[in-house]
Amino acid sequence: VQLQASGGGLVQAGGSLRLSCAVSGSRYNMGWFRQAPGKEREFVARIAWNGGTLTYSDSVQGRFTISRDNAKNTVYLQMNSLKPEDTAVYYCAGTKTNWGKNVHDYEYWGQGTLVTVSS
């Protein structure tokens, strides 16, 4: 399966962005992760293949929303009230087996899209 992330860019603090991840297959449990310079990749949000289970990290809870359109095989991450500390490369990831909050729970990864939030 191939994952293609897009939608990153430069935004001012308090602004919004919507990331998209196009998936070449179907029925994948999906996650979004991010990696800031000099830091480890960290979990942001995940969504079950049928959209029935959503989980967020504490740092984005209430500001970010993960969703999916299975007819388009696309997963979204709506990011509101962005903060400078949200600056990172954002990655989408997929799995049909182990599905958790750890990078090792996902077999397939997109190439990443850069989000920069200016203060």
PDB file of C-alpha atoms in Angstrom:
ATOM      1  CA  VAL A   1       0.000   0.000   0.000  1.00  0.00           C
ATOM      2  CA  GLN A   2       1.120   3.574  -0.666  1.00  0.00           C
ATOM      3  CA  LEU A   3       0.354   6.611   1.467  1.00  0.00           C
ATOM      4  CA  GLN A   4       0.634  10.174   0.195  1.00  0.00           C
ATOM      5  CA  ALA A   5       0.436  13.000   2.726  1.00  0.00           C
ATOM      6  CA  SER A   6      -0.242  16.580   1.705  1.00  0.00           C
ATOM      7  CA  GLY A   7      -1.556  19.875   3.012  1.00  0.00           C
ATOM      8  CA  GLY A   8       1.331  21.153   5.081  1.00  0.00           C
ATOM      9  CA  GLY A   9       2.533  24.724   4.969  1.00  0.00           C
ATOM     10  CA  LEU A  10       3.318  27.868   6.904  1.00  0.00           C
ATOM     11  CA  VAL A  11       0.644  29.289   9.186  1.00  0.00           C
ATOM     12  CA  GLN A  12       0.536  31.819  11.982  1.00  0.00           C
ATOM     13  CA  ALA A  13      -0.160  30.784  15.542  1.00  0.00           C
ATOM     14  CA  GLY A  14      -3.890  30.412  16.081  1.00  0.00           C
ATOM     15  CA  GLY A  15      -4.464  29.448  12.477  1.00  0.00           C
ATOM     16  CA  SER A  16      -5.673  26.229  10.904  1.00  0.00           C
ATOM     17  CA  LEU A  17      -4.524  23.653   8.383  1.00  0.00           C
ATOM     18  CA  ARG A  18      -5.998  20.450   7.067  1.00  0.00           C
ATOM     19  CA  LEU A  19      -3.714  17.585   6.189  1.00  0.00           C
ATOM     20  CA  SER A  20      -4.753  14.798   3.854  1.00  0.00           C
ATOM     21  CA  CYS A  21      -3.429  11.297   3.410  1.00  0.00           C
ATOM     22  CA  ALA A  22      -4.387   9.395   0.288  1.00  0.00           C
ATOM     23  CA  VAL A  23      -4.243   5.635   0.761  1.00  0.00           C
ATOM     24  CA  SER A  24      -3.925   3.244  -2.160  1.00  0.00           C
ATOM     25  CA  GLY A  25      -5.799   0.476  -0.327  1.00  0.00           C
ATOM     26  CA  SER A  26      -8.820   0.144   1.909  1.00  0.00           C
ATOM     27  CA  ARG A  27      -9.723  -0.968   5.437  1.00  0.00           C
ATOM     28  CA  TYR A  28      -6.513   0.270   7.013  1.00  0.00           C
ATOM     29  CA  ASN A  29      -6.413   1.549  10.555  1.00  0.00           C
ATOM     30  CA  MET A  30      -4.665   4.877  10.271  1.00  0.00           C
ATOM     31  CA  GLY A  31      -2.601   7.181  12.401  1.00  0.00           C
ATOM     32  CA  TRP A  32      -0.947  10.569  12.242  1.00  0.00           C
ATOM     33  CA  PHE A  33       2.454  11.132  13.790  1.00  0.00           C
ATOM     34  CA  ARG A  34       4.788  14.102  13.844  1.00  0.00           C
ATOM     35  CA  GLN A  35       8.478  14.677  14.240  1.00  0.00           C
ATOM     36  CA  ALA A  36       9.970  17.989  15.266  1.00  0.00           C
ATOM     37  CA  PRO A  37      13.648  18.769  14.614  1.00  0.00           C
ATOM     38  CA  GLY A  38      15.861  16.903  17.041  1.00  0.00           C
ATOM     39  CA  LYS A  39      12.973  14.984  18.563  1.00  0.00           C
ATOM     40  CA  GLU A  40      11.548  11.513  18.226  1.00  0.00           C
ATOM     41  CA  ARG A  41       8.494  10.826  16.143  1.00  0.00           C
ATOM     42  CA  GLU A  42       5.401  11.069  18.308  1.00  0.00           C
ATOM     43  CA  PHE A  43       1.806   9.957  18.090  1.00  0.00           C
ATOM     44  CA  VAL A  44      -0.809  12.574  17.236  1.00  0.00           C
ATOM     45  CA  ALA A  45      -4.081  10.803  16.436  1.00  0.00           C
ATOM     46  CA  ARG A  46      -5.503   7.559  15.112  1.00  0.00           C
ATOM     47  CA  ILE A  47      -8.722   6.360  13.538  1.00  0.00           C
ATOM     48  CA  ALA A  48     -10.077   2.873  12.991  1.00  0.00           C
ATOM     49  CA  TRP A  49     -10.714   1.658   9.440  1.00  0.00           C
ATOM     50  CA  ASN A  50     -14.450   2.152   9.892  1.00  0.00           C
ATOM     51  CA  GLY A  51     -14.087   5.483  11.687  1.00  0.00           C
ATOM     52  CA  GLY A  52     -15.511   4.001  14.851  1.00  0.00           C
ATOM     53  CA  THR A  53     -12.587   4.650  17.191  1.00  0.00           C
ATOM     54  CA  LEU A  54     -10.686   7.923  17.517  1.00  0.00           C
ATOM     55  CA  THR A  55      -7.775   8.621  19.813  1.00  0.00           C
ATOM     56  CA  TYR A  56      -5.719  11.774  20.319  1.00  0.00           C
ATOM     57  CA  SER A  57      -2.576  12.695  22.151  1.00  0.00           C
ATOM     58  CA  ASP A  58      -3.033  14.985  25.127  1.00  0.00           C
ATOM     59  CA  SER A  59      -1.147  17.756  23.362  1.00  0.00           C
ATOM     60  CA  VAL A  60      -3.657  18.015  20.493  1.00  0.00           C
ATOM     61  CA  GLN A  61      -6.880  16.890  22.161  1.00  0.00           C
ATOM     62  CA  GLY A  62      -9.566  19.496  21.557  1.00  0.00           C
ATOM     63  CA  ARG A  63      -7.636  21.243  18.772  1.00  0.00           C
ATOM     64  CA  PHE A  64      -7.121  18.539  16.144  1.00  0.00           C
ATOM     65  CA  THR A  65      -9.710  16.300  14.528  1.00  0.00           C
ATOM     66  CA  ILE A  66      -8.973  13.120  12.621  1.00  0.00           C
ATOM     67  CA  SER A  67     -11.492  11.844  10.098  1.00  0.00           C
ATOM     68  CA  ARG A  68     -11.697   9.721   7.004  1.00  0.00           C
ATOM     69  CA  ASP A  69     -13.643   9.347   3.792  1.00  0.00           C
ATOM     70  CA  ASN A  70     -13.482   5.702   2.828  1.00  0.00           C
ATOM     71  CA  ALA A  71     -15.132   6.366  -0.514  1.00  0.00           C
ATOM     72  CA  LYS A  72     -12.060   8.440  -1.369  1.00  0.00           C
ATOM     73  CA  ASN A  73      -9.581   6.317   0.611  1.00  0.00           C
ATOM     74  CA  THR A  74      -8.418   9.481   2.311  1.00  0.00           C
ATOM     75  CA  VAL A  75      -7.703  10.334   5.928  1.00  0.00           C
ATOM     76  CA  TYR A  76      -7.693  13.902   7.193  1.00  0.00           C
ATOM     77  CA  LEU A  77      -6.234  15.790  10.106  1.00  0.00           C
ATOM     78  CA  GLN A  78      -7.925  19.109  10.770  1.00  0.00           C
ATOM     79  CA  MET A  79      -5.623  21.227  12.897  1.00  0.00           C
ATOM     80  CA  ASN A  80      -7.043  24.290  14.625  1.00  0.00           C
ATOM     81  CA  SER A  81      -5.607  26.749  17.133  1.00  0.00           C
ATOM     82  CA  LEU A  82      -2.128  25.882  15.968  1.00  0.00           C
ATOM     83  CA  LYS A  83       0.802  26.656  18.216  1.00  0.00           C
ATOM     84  CA  PRO A  84       4.503  27.092  17.413  1.00  0.00           C
ATOM     85  CA  GLU A  85       5.160  23.810  19.237  1.00  0.00           C
ATOM     86  CA  ASP A  86       3.035  22.042  16.614  1.00  0.00           C
ATOM     87  CA  THR A  87       5.786  22.724  14.074  1.00  0.00           C
ATOM     88  CA  ALA A  88       6.943  19.376  12.714  1.00  0.00           C
ATOM     89  CA  VAL A  89       6.903  17.022   9.784  1.00  0.00           C
ATOM     90  CA  TYR A  90       3.598  15.184   9.911  1.00  0.00           C
ATOM     91  CA  TYR A  91       3.362  11.580   8.773  1.00  0.00           C
ATOM     92  CA  CYS A  92       0.389   9.373   8.100  1.00  0.00           C
ATOM     93  CA  ALA A  93       0.713   5.685   8.785  1.00  0.00           C
ATOM     94  CA  GLY A  94      -1.393   2.600   8.233  1.00  0.00           C
ATOM     95  CA  THR A  95      -1.811  -0.918   9.490  1.00  0.00           C
ATOM     96  CA  LYS A  96      -4.229  -3.815   9.324  1.00  0.00           C
ATOM     97  CA  THR A  97      -2.800  -5.591  12.341  1.00  0.00           C
ATOM     98  CA  ASN A  98      -1.220  -3.966  15.401  1.00  0.00           C
ATOM     99  CA  TRP A  99      -2.894  -0.647  15.884  1.00  0.00           C
ATOM    100  CA  GLY A 100      -1.678   1.575  18.659  1.00  0.00           C
ATOM    101  CA  LYS A 101       0.151   4.790  19.479  1.00  0.00           C
ATOM    102  CA  ASN A 102       3.646   3.549  18.820  1.00  0.00           C
ATOM    103  CA  VAL A 103       5.523   3.966  15.548  1.00  0.00           C
ATOM    104  CA  HIS A 104       6.199   0.234  15.591  1.00  0.00           C
ATOM    105  CA  ASP A 105       2.464  -0.471  15.420  1.00  0.00           C
ATOM    106  CA  TYR A 106       2.328   0.691  11.784  1.00  0.00           C
ATOM    107  CA  GLU A 107       3.829  -1.022   8.737  1.00  0.00           C
ATOM    108  CA  TYR A 108       3.131   1.620   6.112  1.00  0.00           C
ATOM    109  CA  TRP A 109       4.194   5.258   6.109  1.00  0.00           C
ATOM    110  CA  GLY A 110       3.722   8.288   3.945  1.00  0.00           C
ATOM    111  CA  GLN A 111       6.556  10.629   3.037  1.00  0.00           C
ATOM    112  CA  GLY A 112       5.601  13.388   5.476  1.00  0.00           C
ATOM    113  CA  THR A 113       4.405  16.943   5.052  1.00  0.00           C
ATOM    114  CA  LEU A 114       5.949  19.922   6.830  1.00  0.00           C
ATOM    115  CA  VAL A 115       3.853  22.129   9.067  1.00  0.00           C
ATOM    116  CA  THR A 116       5.441  25.343  10.298  1.00  0.00           C
ATOM    117  CA  VAL A 117       3.635  27.528  12.812  1.00  0.00           C
ATOM    118  CA  SER A 118       5.055  31.003  13.304  1.00  0.00           C
ATOM    119  CA  SER A 119       4.607  32.966  16.507  1.00  0.00           C
TER     120      SER A 119
END
